[in-house]
Coordinates of N, CA and C in Angstrom, one line a residue:
X25 N 18.0 -63.0 -111.4 CA 16.6 -63.4 -111.1 C 16.5 -64.2 -109.8
X26 N 17.4 -65.2 -109.7 CA 17.4 -66.0 -108.5 C 17.6 -65.1 -107.3
X27 N 18.5 -64.2 -107.4 CA 18.8 -63.3 -106.2 C 17.6 -62.5 -105.9
X28 N 16.9 -62.0 -106.9 CA 15.7 -61.2 -106.7 C 14.6 -62.0 -105.9
X29 N 14.4 -63.2 -106.3 CA 13.4 -64.1 -105.6 C 13.9 -64.4 -104.2
X30 N 15.2 -64.5 -104.0 CA 15.7 -64.8 -102.7 C 15.4 -63.6 -101.8
X31 N 15.6 -62.4 -102.3 CA 15.4 -61.1 -101.5 C 13.9 -61.0 -101.2
X32 N 13.1 -61.3 -102.2 CA 11.6 -61.2 -102.0 C 11.2 -62.2 -100.9
X33 N 11.6 -63.4 -101.0 CA 11.3 -64.4 -99.9 C 11.8 -64.0 -98.6
X34 N 13.1 -63.5 -98.6 CA 13.7 -63.1 -97.3 C 12.9 -61.9 -96.7
X35 N 12.5 -61.0 -97.5 CA 11.7 -59.8 -97.0 C 10.4 -60.3 -96.4
X36 N 9.7 -61.3 -97.1 CA 8.5 -61.8 -96.6 C 8.6 -62.4 -95.3
X37 N 9.8 -63.1 -95.0 CA 10.0 -63.8 -93.7 C 10.5 -62.8 -92.7
X38 N 11.5 -61.9 -93.1 CA 12.2 -61.1 -92.1 C 11.3 -60.0 -91.5
X39 N 10.6 -59.3 -92.4 CA 9.8 -58.1 -92.0 C 8.7 -58.5 -91.0
X40 N 7.9 -59.5 -91.2 CA 6.9 -59.9 -90.2 C 7.5 -60.3 -88.8
X41 N 8.7 -61.1 -89.0 CA 9.3 -61.5 -87.7 C 9.9 -60.3 -87.0
X42 N 10.5 -59.4 -87.7 CA 11.0 -58.2 -87.1 C 9.9 -57.4 -86.4
X43 N 8.8 -57.2 -87.1 CA 7.7 -56.5 -86.5 C 7.1 -57.2 -85.3
X44 N 7.1 -58.6 -85.4 CA 6.6 -59.3 -84.2 C 7.6 -59.2 -83.0
X45 N 8.9 -59.2 -83.3 CA 9.8 -59.0 -82.2 C 9.7 -57.7 -81.6
X46 N 9.5 -56.6 -82.4 CA 9.3 -55.3 -81.9 C 8.1 -55.2 -81.0
X47 N 7.0 -55.8 -81.4 CA 5.7 -55.9 -80.7 C 5.9 -56.6 -79.3
X48 N 6.7 -57.7 -79.4 CA 6.9 -58.5 -78.2 C 7.7 -57.6 -77.2
X49 N 8.7 -56.9 -77.6 CA 9.5 -56.1 -76.8 C 8.7 -55.0 -76.2
X50 N 7.8 -54.3 -77.0 CA 6.9 -53.3 -76.5 C 6.0 -53.8 -75.5
X51 N 5.4 -55.0 -75.7 CA 4.5 -55.6 -74.8 C 5.2 -56.0 -73.5
X52 N 6.4 -56.5 -73.6 CA 7.1 -56.8 -72.4 C 7.4 -55.6 -71.5
X53 N 7.7 -54.5 -72.2 CA 8.0 -53.2 -71.5 C 6.7 -52.7 -70.8
X54 N 5.6 -52.8 -71.5 CA 4.3 -52.3 -71.0 C 3.9 -53.2 -69.8
X55 N 4.2 -54.5 -70.0 CA 3.8 -55.5 -68.9 C 4.6 -55.2 -67.6
X56 N 5.9 -54.9 -67.8 CA 6.7 -54.5 -66.6 C 6.2 -53.3 -65.9
X57 N 5.8 -52.3 -66.7 CA 5.3 -51.1 -66.1 C 4.0 -51.4 -65.3
X58 N 3.2 -52.2 -65.8 CA 1.9 -52.6 -65.2 C 2.2 -53.3 -63.9
X59 N 3.2 -54.2 -63.9 CA 3.6 -55.0 -62.7 C 4.2 -54.0 -61.6
X60 N 5.0 -53.1 -62.1 CA 5.6 -52.1 -61.1 C 4.5 -51.3 -60.5
X61 N 3.5 -50.9 -61.3 CA 2.4 -50.1 -60.8 C 1.6 -50.9 -59.8
X62 N 1.4 -52.2 -60.1 CA 0.6 -53.0 -59.2 C 1.3 -53.0 -57.8
X63 N 2.6 -53.2 -57.8 CA 3.3 -53.3 -56.5 C 3.3 -51.9 -55.8
X64 N 3.4 -50.9 -56.6 CA 3.4 -49.5 -56.0 C 2.0 -49.3 -55.4
X65 N 1.0 -49.7 -56.0 CA -0.4 -49.6 -55.5 C -0.5 -50.4 -54.2
X66 N 0.1 -51.6 -54.1 CA 0.0 -52.4 -52.9 C 0.7 -51.6 -51.7
X67 N 1.9 -51.1 -51.9 CA 2.6 -50.5 -50.8 C 2.0 -49.2 -50.4
X68 N 1.5 -48.4 -51.4 CA 0.8 -47.2 -51.1 C -0.4 -47.4 -50.2
X69 N -1.2 -48.5 -50.6 CA -2.4 -48.8 -49.8 C -2.0 -49.2 -48.4
X70 N -0.9 -50.0 -48.2 CA -0.5 -50.5 -46.9 C 0.1 -49.3 -46.1
X71 N 0.8 -48.4 -46.7 CA 1.4 -47.3 -46.1 C 0.2 -46.4 -45.5
X72 N -0.8 -46.2 -46.4 CA -1.9 -45.4 -46.0 C -2.7 -46.0 -44.8
X73 N -2.9 -47.3 -44.9 CA -3.6 -48.0 -43.8 C -2.8 -47.9 -42.5
X74 N -1.5 -48.1 -42.6 CA -0.7 -48.0 -41.4 C -0.6 -46.6 -40.8
X75 N -0.5 -45.6 -41.7 CA -0.5 -44.2 -41.2 C -1.9 -43.9 -40.5
X76 N -3.0 -44.4 -41.1 CA -4.3 -44.2 -40.5 C -4.4 -44.9 -39.2
X77 N -3.8 -46.1 -39.1 CA -3.8 -46.9 -37.8 C -3.1 -46.1 -36.7
X78 N -1.9 -45.5 -37.0 CA -1.2 -44.7 -36.0 C -1.9 -43.4 -35.7
X79 N -2.6 -42.8 -36.6 CA -3.4 -41.6 -36.3 C -4.5 -42.0 -35.3
X80 N -5.1 -43.1 -35.6 CA -6.2 -43.5 -34.6 C -5.6 -43.9 -33.3
X81 N -4.4 -44.5 -33.3 CA -3.7 -44.8 -32.0 C -3.4 -43.5 -31.3
X82 N -3.0 -42.5 -32.0 CA -2.7 -41.2 -31.3 C -3.9 -40.6 -30.7
X83 N -5.0 -40.8 -31.3 CA -6.3 -40.3 -30.7 C -6.6 -41.0 -29.5
X84 N -6.3 -42.3 -29.4 CA -6.6 -43.1 -28.2 C -5.6 -42.8 -27.1
X85 N -4.5 -42.0 -27.4 CA -3.6 -41.6 -26.4 C -3.9 -40.1 -25.9
X86 N -5.1 -39.7 -26.2 CA -5.5 -38.3 -25.9 C -5.5 -38.0 -24.4
X87 N -5.4 -39.1 -23.6 CA -5.5 -38.9 -22.1 C -4.1 -38.4 -21.6
X88 N -3.1 -38.4 -22.5 CA -1.7 -38.0 -22.0 C -1.6 -36.7 -21.3
X89 N -2.2 -35.6 -21.8 CA -2.1 -34.3 -21.0 C -2.7 -34.4 -19.6
X90 N -3.8 -35.2 -19.5 CA -4.4 -35.3 -18.2 C -3.5 -36.1 -17.3
X91 N -2.8 -37.1 -17.8 CA -1.9 -37.9 -17.0 C -0.7 -37.0 -16.6
X92 N -0.3 -36.1 -17.4 CA 0.9 -35.2 -17.1 C 0.5 -34.3 -16.0
X93 N -0.8 -33.9 -15.9 CA -1.2 -32.9 -14.9 C -1.6 -33.5 -13.6
X94 N -1.8 -34.8 -13.6 CA -2.2 -35.5 -12.3 C -1.0 -35.9 -11.5
X95 N -1.0 -35.5 -10.2 CA 0.1 -35.7 -9.3 C -0.1 -36.9 -8.3
X96 N -1.4 -37.2 -8.1 CA -1.7 -38.3 -7.2 C -1.5 -39.7 -7.8
X97 N -0.7 -40.6 -7.2 CA -0.4 -41.9 -7.7 C -1.7 -42.7 -8.0
X98 N -2.6 -42.6 -7.1 CA -3.9 -43.4 -7.2 C -4.6 -42.9 -8.5
X99 N -4.7 -41.6 -8.7 CA -5.4 -41.1 -9.9 C -4.6 -41.4 -11.1
X100 N -3.3 -41.4 -11.1 CA -2.5 -41.8 -12.3 C -2.8 -43.3 -12.7
X101 N -2.9 -44.1 -11.7 CA -3.2 -45.5 -12.0 C -4.6 -45.7 -12.5
X102 N -5.5 -44.9 -12.0 CA -6.9 -45.0 -12.5 C -7.0 -44.6 -13.9
X103 N -6.3 -43.5 -14.3 CA -6.2 -43.1 -15.7 C -5.6 -44.2 -16.6
X104 N -4.5 -44.8 -16.2 CA -3.9 -45.8 -16.9 C -4.7 -47.1 -17.1
X105 N -5.4 -47.4 -16.0 CA -6.3 -48.6 -16.0 C -7.4 -48.4 -17.0
X106 N -8.0 -47.2 -17.0 CA -9.1 -46.9 -17.9 C -8.6 -47.0 -19.3
X107 N -7.4 -46.5 -19.6 CA -6.8 -46.6 -21.0 C -6.6 -48.0 -21.4
X108 N -6.2 -48.9 -20.5 CA -5.9 -50.3 -20.8 C -7.2 -51.0 -21.0
X109 N -8.2 -50.7 -20.2 CA -9.5 -51.4 -20.3 C -10.3 -51.1 -21.6
X110 N -10.1 -49.8 -22.1 CA -10.8 -49.4 -23.3 C -10.0 -49.6 -24.6
X111 N -8.8 -50.1 -24.5 CA -8.0 -50.4 -25.7 C -7.5 -51.8 -25.7
X112 N -8.1 -52.7 -26.3 CA -7.7 -54.1 -26.3 C -6.3 -54.4 -26.8
X113 N -5.9 -53.5 -27.7 CA -4.5 -53.7 -28.3 C -3.4 -53.3 -27.4
X114 N -3.7 -52.6 -26.3 CA -2.7 -52.2 -25.3 C -2.4 -53.4 -24.4
X115 N -1.1 -53.7 -24.3 CA -0.7 -54.7 -23.3 C -0.2 -54.0 -22.0
X116 N 0.3 -52.8 -22.1 CA 0.7 -52.1 -20.9 C 0.7 -50.6 -21.3
X117 N 0.3 -49.8 -20.3 CA 0.4 -48.3 -20.4 C 1.0 -47.9 -19.1
X118 N 2.1 -47.0 -19.2 CA 2.8 -46.6 -18.0 C 3.3 -45.2 -18.1
X119 N 3.4 -44.6 -16.9 CA 4.0 -43.3 -16.7 C 5.4 -43.5 -16.3
X120 N 6.4 -42.8 -17.0 CA 7.8 -42.9 -16.7 C 8.3 -41.6 -16.3
X121 N 9.3 -41.6 -15.4 CA 10.0 -40.4 -15.0 C 10.8 -39.8 -16.1
X122 N 11.4 -38.6 -15.9 CA 12.2 -38.0 -17.0 C 13.4 -38.9 -17.3
X123 N 13.9 -39.7 -16.4 CA 15.0 -40.6 -16.7 C 14.6 -42.0 -17.0
X124 N 13.3 -42.2 -17.3 CA 12.8 -43.5 -17.8 C 12.4 -44.6 -16.7
X125 N 12.3 -44.1 -15.5 CA 11.9 -45.1 -14.4 C 10.4 -45.1 -14.2
X126 N 9.8 -46.2 -13.9 CA 8.4 -46.4 -13.7 C 7.9 -45.6 -12.6
X127 N 6.8 -44.8 -12.8 CA 6.1 -44.1 -11.7 C 4.7 -44.7 -11.4
X128 N 4.1 -45.2 -12.5 CA 2.8 -45.8 -12.3 C 2.5 -46.6 -13.6
X129 N 1.8 -47.7 -13.5 CA 1.5 -48.5 -14.7 C 0.2 -49.3 -14.5
X130 N -0.4 -49.7 -15.7 CA -1.4 -50.7 -15.8 C -1.1 -51.6 -16.9
X131 N -1.3 -53.0 -16.6 CA -0.8 -53.9 -17.6 C -1.7 -55.2 -17.6
X132 N -1.6 -56.0 -18.6 CA -2.2 -57.3 -18.7 C -1.5 -58.2 -17.7
X133 N -2.3 -58.6 -16.6 CA -1.6 -59.4 -15.6 C -1.2 -60.8 -16.0
X134 N -1.7 -61.2 -17.2 CA -1.2 -62.5 -17.7 C 0.2 -62.5 -18.2
X135 N 0.7 -61.3 -18.5 CA 2.1 -61.1 -19.0 C 3.1 -60.9 -17.9
X136 N 3.8 -61.9 -17.5 CA 4.7 -61.9 -16.4 C 5.9 -61.0 -16.6
X137 N 6.3 -60.8 -17.8 CA 7.5 -60.0 -18.1 C 7.2 -58.5 -17.8
X138 N 5.9 -58.1 -17.6 CA 5.6 -56.7 -17.3 C 5.5 -56.5 -15.8
X139 N 5.6 -57.6 -15.0 CA 5.4 -57.4 -13.6 C 6.4 -56.6 -12.9
X140 N 7.7 -56.8 -13.1 CA 8.8 -56.0 -12.5 C 8.6 -54.5 -12.8
X141 N 9.1 -53.7 -12.0 CA 9.1 -52.2 -12.2 C 9.9 -51.9 -13.5
X142 N 9.3 -51.1 -14.4 CA 9.9 -50.7 -15.6 C 11.1 -49.8 -15.4
X143 N 12.2 -50.0 -16.2 CA 13.3 -49.1 -16.2 C 13.8 -49.0 -17.6
X144 N 13.5 -47.9 -18.3 CA 13.9 -47.7 -19.7 C 15.2 -46.8 -19.8
X145 N 15.9 -46.6 -18.7 CA 17.0 -45.7 -18.7 C 18.1 -46.1 -19.7
X146 N 18.2 -47.4 -20.0 CA 19.2 -47.8 -21.0 C 18.5 -48.4 -22.2
X147 N 17.2 -48.3 -22.4 CA 16.5 -48.8 -23.5 C 16.9 -48.1 -24.8
X148 N 17.2 -48.7 -25.9 CA 17.6 -48.0 -27.1 C 16.6 -47.1 -27.6
X149 N 15.3 -47.4 -27.6 CA 14.3 -46.5 -28.0 C 14.2 -45.3 -27.2
X150 N 14.3 -45.5 -25.9 CA 14.3 -44.3 -25.0 C 15.5 -43.4 -25.2
X151 N 16.6 -44.0 -25.3 CA 17.8 -43.2 -25.6 C 17.7 -42.4 -26.9
X152 N 17.0 -43.0 -27.9 CA 16.8 -42.3 -29.2 C 15.9 -41.1 -29.1
X153 N 14.9 -41.1 -28.2 CA 13.9 -40.0 -28.2 C 14.3 -38.9 -27.2
X154 N 15.3 -39.2 -26.3 CA 15.6 -38.2 -25.3 C 16.1 -36.9 -25.8
X155 N 17.1 -36.9 -26.8 CA 17.7 -35.6 -27.2 C 16.7 -34.5 -27.6
X156 N 15.7 -34.9 -28.5 CA 14.8 -33.8 -28.9 C 13.4 -34.1 -28.5
X157 N 13.2 -35.1 -27.5 CA 11.9 -35.4 -26.9 C 10.8 -35.5 -27.9
X158 N 10.9 -36.5 -28.8 CA 9.9 -36.8 -29.7 C 9.3 -38.2 -29.5
X159 N 8.1 -38.4 -30.0 CA 7.5 -39.7 -29.9 C 8.1 -40.6 -30.9
X160 N 8.2 -41.9 -30.6 CA 8.7 -42.8 -31.5 C 8.2 -44.3 -31.3
X161 N 8.4 -45.1 -32.3 CA 7.9 -46.5 -32.2 C 9.1 -47.4 -32.3
X162 N 9.1 -48.4 -31.5 CA 10.2 -49.4 -31.5 C 10.0 -50.6 -32.4
X163 N 10.9 -51.5 -32.4 CA 10.8 -52.7 -33.3 C 9.8 -53.7 -32.7
X164 N 9.3 -54.6 -33.5 CA 8.5 -55.7 -33.0 C 9.3 -56.7 -32.3
X165 N 8.8 -57.2 -31.2 CA 9.6 -58.2 -30.4 C 8.6 -59.2 -29.9
X166 N 9.1 -60.4 -29.5 CA 8.3 -61.5 -29.0 C 8.5 -61.7 -27.5
X167 N 7.4 -61.9 -26.8 CA 7.4 -62.1 -25.3 C 6.3 -63.1 -25.0
X168 N 6.6 -64.2 -24.4 CA 5.6 -65.1 -23.8 C 4.6 -65.5 -24.9
X169 N 5.1 -65.8 -26.0 CA 4.2 -66.3 -27.1 C 3.4 -65.3 -27.9
X170 N 3.6 -64.0 -27.5 CA 3.0 -62.9 -28.3 C 4.0 -62.0 -28.9
X171 N 3.5 -61.1 -29.8 CA 4.4 -60.1 -30.4 C 3.9 -58.7 -30.1
X172 N 4.8 -57.8 -29.8 CA 4.5 -56.4 -29.4 C 5.4 -55.4 -30.0
X173 N 5.0 -54.2 -30.0 CA 5.9 -53.1 -30.3 C 5.7 -51.9 -29.3
X174 N 6.7 -51.2 -29.0 CA 6.6 -50.1 -28.0 C 6.5 -48.7 -28.6
X175 N 5.8 -47.9 -27.9 CA 5.7 -46.5 -28.2 C 6.1 -45.7 -27.0
X176 N 7.0 -44.7 -27.1 CA 7.3 -43.8 -26.0 C 6.9 -42.4 -26.5
X177 N 6.2 -41.7 -25.6 CA 5.5 -40.5 -25.9 C 5.9 -39.4 -24.9
X178 N 6.4 -38.3 -25.3 CA 6.8 -37.2 -24.3 C 5.6 -36.5 -23.7
X179 N 5.7 -36.2 -22.4 CA 4.6 -35.4 -21.8 C 5.1 -34.0 -21.5
X180 N 4.2 -33.1 -21.3 CA 4.5 -31.7 -21.2 C 5.2 -31.3 -20.0
X181 N 5.2 -32.2 -18.9 CA 5.8 -31.9 -17.7 C 7.3 -32.5 -17.6
X182 N 7.8 -33.1 -18.7 CA 9.1 -33.6 -18.8 C 9.1 -35.1 -18.5
X183 N 8.0 -35.7 -18.2 CA 7.9 -37.2 -18.0 C 7.6 -37.8 -19.3
X184 N 7.4 -39.1 -19.3 CA 7.1 -39.9 -20.5 C 6.0 -40.9 -20.3
X185 N 5.3 -41.2 -21.4 CA 4.3 -42.2 -21.4 C 4.8 -43.4 -22.2
X186 N 4.6 -44.6 -21.7 CA 5.1 -45.8 -22.4 C 3.8 -46.7 -22.7
X187 N 3.7 -47.2 -23.9 CA 2.6 -48.1 -24.3 C 3.2 -49.3 -25.1
X188 N 2.9 -50.5 -24.6 CA 3.2 -51.7 -25.3 C 1.9 -52.1 -26.1
X189 N 2.1 -52.2 -27.4 CA 0.9 -52.5 -28.3 C 1.0 -53.9 -28.9
X190 N -0.1 -54.6 -28.9 CA -0.1 -55.9 -29.4 C 0.1 -55.8 -31.0
X191 N 1.1 -56.6 -31.5 CA 1.4 -56.5 -32.9 C 0.2 -57.0 -33.8
X192 N -0.6 -58.0 -33.3 CA -1.7 -58.5 -34.1 C -2.6 -57.4 -34.5
X193 N -2.8 -56.4 -33.7 CA -3.7 -55.3 -34.1 C -3.3 -54.6 -35.4
X194 N -2.0 -54.5 -35.7 CA -1.5 -53.9 -36.9 C -1.3 -54.9 -38.0
X195 N -0.9 -56.2 -37.6 CA -0.7 -57.2 -38.5 C -1.8 -57.5 -39.5
X196 N -3.0 -57.4 -38.9 CA -4.2 -57.6 -39.8 C -4.3 -56.5 -40.9
X197 N -3.9 -55.3 -40.6 CA -3.9 -54.2 -41.5 C -2.9 -54.5 -42.7
X198 N -1.8 -55.1 -42.3 CA -0.7 -55.2 -43.3 C -0.7 -56.5 -44.2
X199 N -1.2 -57.6 -43.6 CA -0.9 -58.8 -44.3 C -2.1 -59.6 -44.8
X200 N -3.2 -58.8 -45.1 CA -4.3 -59.4 -45.8 C -4.1 -59.4 -47.3
X201 N -3.2 -58.6 -47.8 CA -3.0 -58.5 -49.2 C -2.1 -59.6 -49.7
X202 N -2.5 -60.2 -50.9 CA -1.8 -61.3 -51.5 C -0.9 -60.7 -52.6
X203 N 0.3 -61.3 -52.8 CA 1.2 -60.9 -53.8 C 1.5 -62.1 -54.7
X204 N 0.6 -62.5 -55.5 CA 0.8 -63.8 -56.2 C 0.9 -65.0 -55.2
X205 N 1.4 -66.1 -55.7 CA 1.6 -67.3 -54.9 C 2.9 -67.3 -54.2
X206 N 3.9 -66.7 -54.8 CA 5.3 -66.7 -54.3 C 5.7 -65.4 -53.7
X207 N 5.0 -64.3 -53.9 CA 5.4 -63.0 -53.5 C 5.1 -62.8 -52.0
X208 N 5.6 -61.8 -51.4 CA 5.5 -61.6 -50.0 C 5.5 -60.1 -49.7
X209 N 5.1 -59.7 -48.5 CA 5.2 -58.4 -48.0 C 6.0 -58.4 -46.7
X210 N 7.0 -57.6 -46.6 CA 7.9 -57.4 -45.4 C 7.7 -56.1 -44.8
X211 N 7.8 -56.0 -43.5 CA 7.9 -54.8 -42.8 C 9.3 -54.8 -42.1
X212 N 10.1 -53.8 -42.5 CA 11.5 -53.8 -42.0 C 11.8 -52.6 -41.2
X213 N 12.3 -52.7 -40.0 CA 12.5 -51.5 -39.2 C 13.9 -50.9 -39.6
X214 N 14.2 -49.7 -39.0 CA 15.4 -49.0 -39.4 C 16.7 -49.7 -39.0
X215 N 16.6 -50.6 -38.0 CA 17.8 -51.4 -37.6 C 18.0 -52.6 -38.6
X216 N 17.1 -52.8 -39.6 CA 17.3 -53.9 -40.5 C 16.6 -55.2 -40.1
X217 N 15.8 -55.1 -39.1 CA 15.1 -56.3 -38.6 C 13.8 -56.5 -39.3
X218 N 13.4 -57.7 -39.7 CA 12.1 -57.9 -40.4 C 11.1 -58.0 -39.3
X219 N 10.3 -56.9 -39.1 CA 9.3 -56.9 -38.0 C 8.1 -57.7 -38.4
X220 N 7.8 -57.9 -39.7 CA 6.7 -58.7 -40.1 C 6.9 -59.3 -41.4
X221 N 6.3 -60.5 -41.6 CA 6.5 -61.2 -42.9 C 5.1 -61.8 -43.2
X222 N 4.6 -61.6 -44.4 CA 3.2 -62.1 -44.7 C 3.2 -63.6 -44.7
X223 N 4.4 -64.2 -44.9 CA 4.5 -65.7 -44.9 C 5.0 -66.2 -43.5
X224 N 5.3 -65.3 -42.6 CA 5.8 -65.7 -41.3 C 7.1 -66.6 -41.4
X225 N 7.9 -66.4 -42.4 CA 9.1 -67.2 -42.5 C 10.3 -66.5 -42.0
X226 N 10.4 -65.2 -42.0 CA 11.6 -64.5 -41.7 C 11.4 -63.4 -40.6
X227 N 10.3 -63.4 -39.9 CA 10.1 -62.5 -38.9 C 11.2 -62.6 -37.8
X228 N 11.8 -61.4 -37.5 CA 12.8 -61.3 -36.5 C 14.2 -61.5 -37.1
X229 N 14.3 -61.8 -38.3 CA 15.6 -61.9 -39.0 C 16.2 -60.6 -39.3
X230 N 17.5 -60.5 -39.4 CA 18.2 -59.2 -39.7 C 18.7 -59.3 -41.2
X231 N 18.5 -58.2 -41.9 CA 18.9 -58.1 -43.3 C 20.2 -57.4 -43.4
X232 N 20.7 -56.8 -42.3 CA 22.0 -56.1 -42.3 C 23.1 -57.0 -41.7
X233 N 24.3 -56.9 -42.2 CA 24.8 -56.0 -43.2 C 24.8 -56.5 -44.6
X234 N 24.3 -57.7 -44.8 CA 24.5 -58.4 -46.1 C 23.7 -57.8 -47.3
X235 N 22.5 -57.2 -47.0 CA 21.6 -56.9 -48.1 C 21.8 -55.5 -48.6
X236 N 22.5 -55.3 -49.7 CA 22.8 -54.0 -50.2 C 21.6 -53.3 -50.6
X237 N 20.5 -54.0 -51.1 CA 19.3 -53.3 -51.5 C 18.7 -52.5 -50.4
X238 N 18.7 -53.1 -49.1 CA 18.1 -52.4 -48.0 C 19.0 -51.2 -47.6
X239 N 20.3 -51.4 -47.7 CA 21.2 -50.3 -47.4 C 20.9 -49.1 -48.2
X240 N 20.6 -49.3 -49.5 CA 20.2 -48.2 -50.4 C 18.9 -47.6 -50.0
X241 N 18.0 -48.4 -49.5 CA 16.7 -47.8 -49.0 C 16.9 -47.0 -47.8
X242 N 17.9 -47.3 -46.9 CA 18.2 -46.5 -45.7 C 18.7 -45.2 -46.1
X243 N 19.5 -45.1 -47.2 CA 20.1 -43.9 -47.6 C 19.1 -43.0 -48.4
X244 N 18.4 -43.6 -49.3 CA 17.4 -42.9 -50.1 C 16.1 -43.4 -49.7
X245 N 15.3 -42.5 -49.0 CA 14.0 -42.9 -48.5 C 12.9 -42.5 -49.3
X246 N 13.1 -42.2 -50.6 CA 12.0 -42.0 -51.5 C 11.3 -43.2 -51.8
X247 N 10.0 -43.1 -52.2 CA 9.3 -44.3 -52.7 C 10.0 -44.9 -53.8
X248 N 9.9 -46.2 -53.9 CA 10.7 -46.9 -54.9 C 9.9 -48.1 -55.5
X249 N 10.2 -48.4 -56.8 CA 9.6 -49.6 -57.4 C 10.5 -50.0 -58.6
X250 N 10.5 -51.3 -58.9 CA 11.4 -51.8 -59.9 C 11.9 -53.2 -59.7
X251 N 13.0 -53.6 -60.3 CA 13.6 -54.9 -60.1 C 14.7 -54.9 -59.1
X252 N 14.9 -55.9 -58.4 CA 16.0 -56.0 -57.4 C 16.3 -57.4 -57.1
X253 N 17.4 -57.6 -56.4 CA 17.8 -59.0 -56.0 C 17.4 -59.1 -54.5
X254 N 16.6 -60.1 -54.2 CA 16.1 -60.3 -52.8 C 17.2 -60.8 -51.9
X255 N 16.8 -60.9 -50.6 CA 17.8 -61.2 -49.6 C 18.4 -62.6 -49.8
X256 N 17.6 -63.5 -50.5 CA 18.1 -64.9 -50.8 C 18.7 -65.0 -52.1
X257 N 18.9 -63.8 -52.8 CA 19.6 -63.8 -54.1 C 18.6 -64.0 -55.3
X258 N 17.3 -64.2 -55.0 CA 16.3 -64.4 -56.1 C 16.0 -63.0 -56.8
X259 N 16.0 -63.0 -58.1 CA 15.6 -61.8 -58.8 C 14.1 -61.5 -58.6
X260 N 13.8 -60.3 -58.1 CA 12.5 -60.0 -57.7 C 12.0 -58.7 -58.4
X261 N 10.7 -58.5 -58.4 CA 10.2 -57.2 -58.8 C 9.3 -56.7 -57.6
X262 N 9.2 -55.4 -57.3 CA 8.4 -55.0 -56.2 C 8.5 -53.5 -56.0
X263 N 8.1 -53.1 -54.8 CA 8.0 -51.6 -54.5 C 8.2 -51.5 -53.0
X264 N 8.7 -50.3 -52.6 CA 8.9 -50.1 -51.2 C 8.6 -48.7 -50.8
X265 N 8.1 -48.5 -49.6 CA 7.8 -47.1 -49.1 C 8.0 -47.1 -47.6
X266 N 8.6 -46.0 -47.1 CA 8.8 -45.8 -45.7 C 7.6 -45.2 -45.1
X267 N 7.3 -45.6 -43.8 CA 6.2 -45.1 -43.0 C 6.8 -44.2 -42.0
X268 N 6.9 -42.9 -42.2 CA 7.6 -42.0 -41.2 C 7.1 -42.1 -39.8
X269 N 5.8 -42.3 -39.6 CA 5.2 -42.3 -38.3 C 5.7 -43.5 -37.4
X270 N 6.3 -44.5 -38.1 CA 6.7 -45.7 -37.4 C 8.2 -46.0 -37.7
X271 N 8.8 -45.4 -38.7 CA 10.2 -45.7 -39.0 C 10.3 -47.1 -39.6
X272 N 9.3 -47.6 -40.4 CA 9.4 -48.9 -41.0 C 9.3 -48.8 -42.5
X273 N 9.9 -49.7 -43.2 CA 9.8 -49.8 -44.6 C 8.8 -50.9 -45.0
X274 N 7.8 -50.6 -45.7 CA 6.9 -51.6 -46.3 C 7.4 -52.1 -47.6
X275 N 7.7 -53.3 -47.8 CA 8.3 -53.9 -49.0 C 7.4 -54.9 -49.6
X276 N 7.0 -54.7 -50.9 CA 6.2 -55.8 -51.6 C 7.2 -56.4 -52.6
X277 N 7.3 -57.7 -52.6 CA 8.3 -58.4 -53.5 C 7.7 -59.6 -54.1
X278 N 8.1 -59.9 -55.3 CA 7.6 -61.1 -56.0 C 8.7 -61.6 -57.0
X279 N 9.0 -62.9 -57.0 CA 10.0 -63.4 -57.9 C 9.7 -63.1 -59.3
X280 N 10.7 -62.6 -60.1 CA 10.4 -62.3 -61.5 C 9.9 -63.5 -62.3
X281 N 10.3 -64.7 -61.9 CA 9.8 -65.9 -62.6 C 8.3 -66.0 -62.6
X282 N 7.7 -65.6 -61.5 CA 6.3 -65.6 -61.4 C 5.6 -64.4 -61.9
X283 N 6.2 -63.2 -61.6 CA 5.6 -61.9 -62.0 C 5.6 -61.8 -63.5
X284 N 6.6 -62.3 -64.2 CA 6.6 -62.1 -65.7 C 6.1 -63.3 -66.4

């Protein structure tokens, strides 16, 4: 009799607790999926905004065929000056020879680093695009208190067009989004350099060779979301997506301690 009462009392206690534990596990799993989806939505939106930005930028480079057909230096400079004046985000627009030497340019005269004649013959971005003559975007860099990234564009006559773009014009597109209080958004280029950081703490830092997570993203460039260990060893949740037009990875990350 005593054993029977013991079993009855045990069942009254154990069954509800077990059911509660099952519900908690189910809720935790559903919560994780929702958090993953939130980060996926963030990087999808940022990727779309960035792709749209580059599409609009390409439209503003529509003068390239005219530049390729113009042979007079004065007319080339006039075309480049007009492009510079009508696009505030451009710091420099230049025509380069087939081997990367400056033929003509227009630039912001306040930027002294652009005053000397341009020579891209040994520039890593230029060497990258030469073999198959494709347009490409370089890493973000700092000069004279400002941040810029370069675009090199092939012209139909075998020459090249070079554009230095002010980073702030794209930064506004990327870093208006909040990821909790402790989360962040990083833009990482193919060389593993953090081109942009929503907290401005790690811009310019390299994540290679130490960060295995990024090495995996270099190998597998599919869209990704889930849990991972951050560069500083903190357990994070987030999502990542490559932007093919720029060769950059947009990464949304949030410490699990906050996200969960």
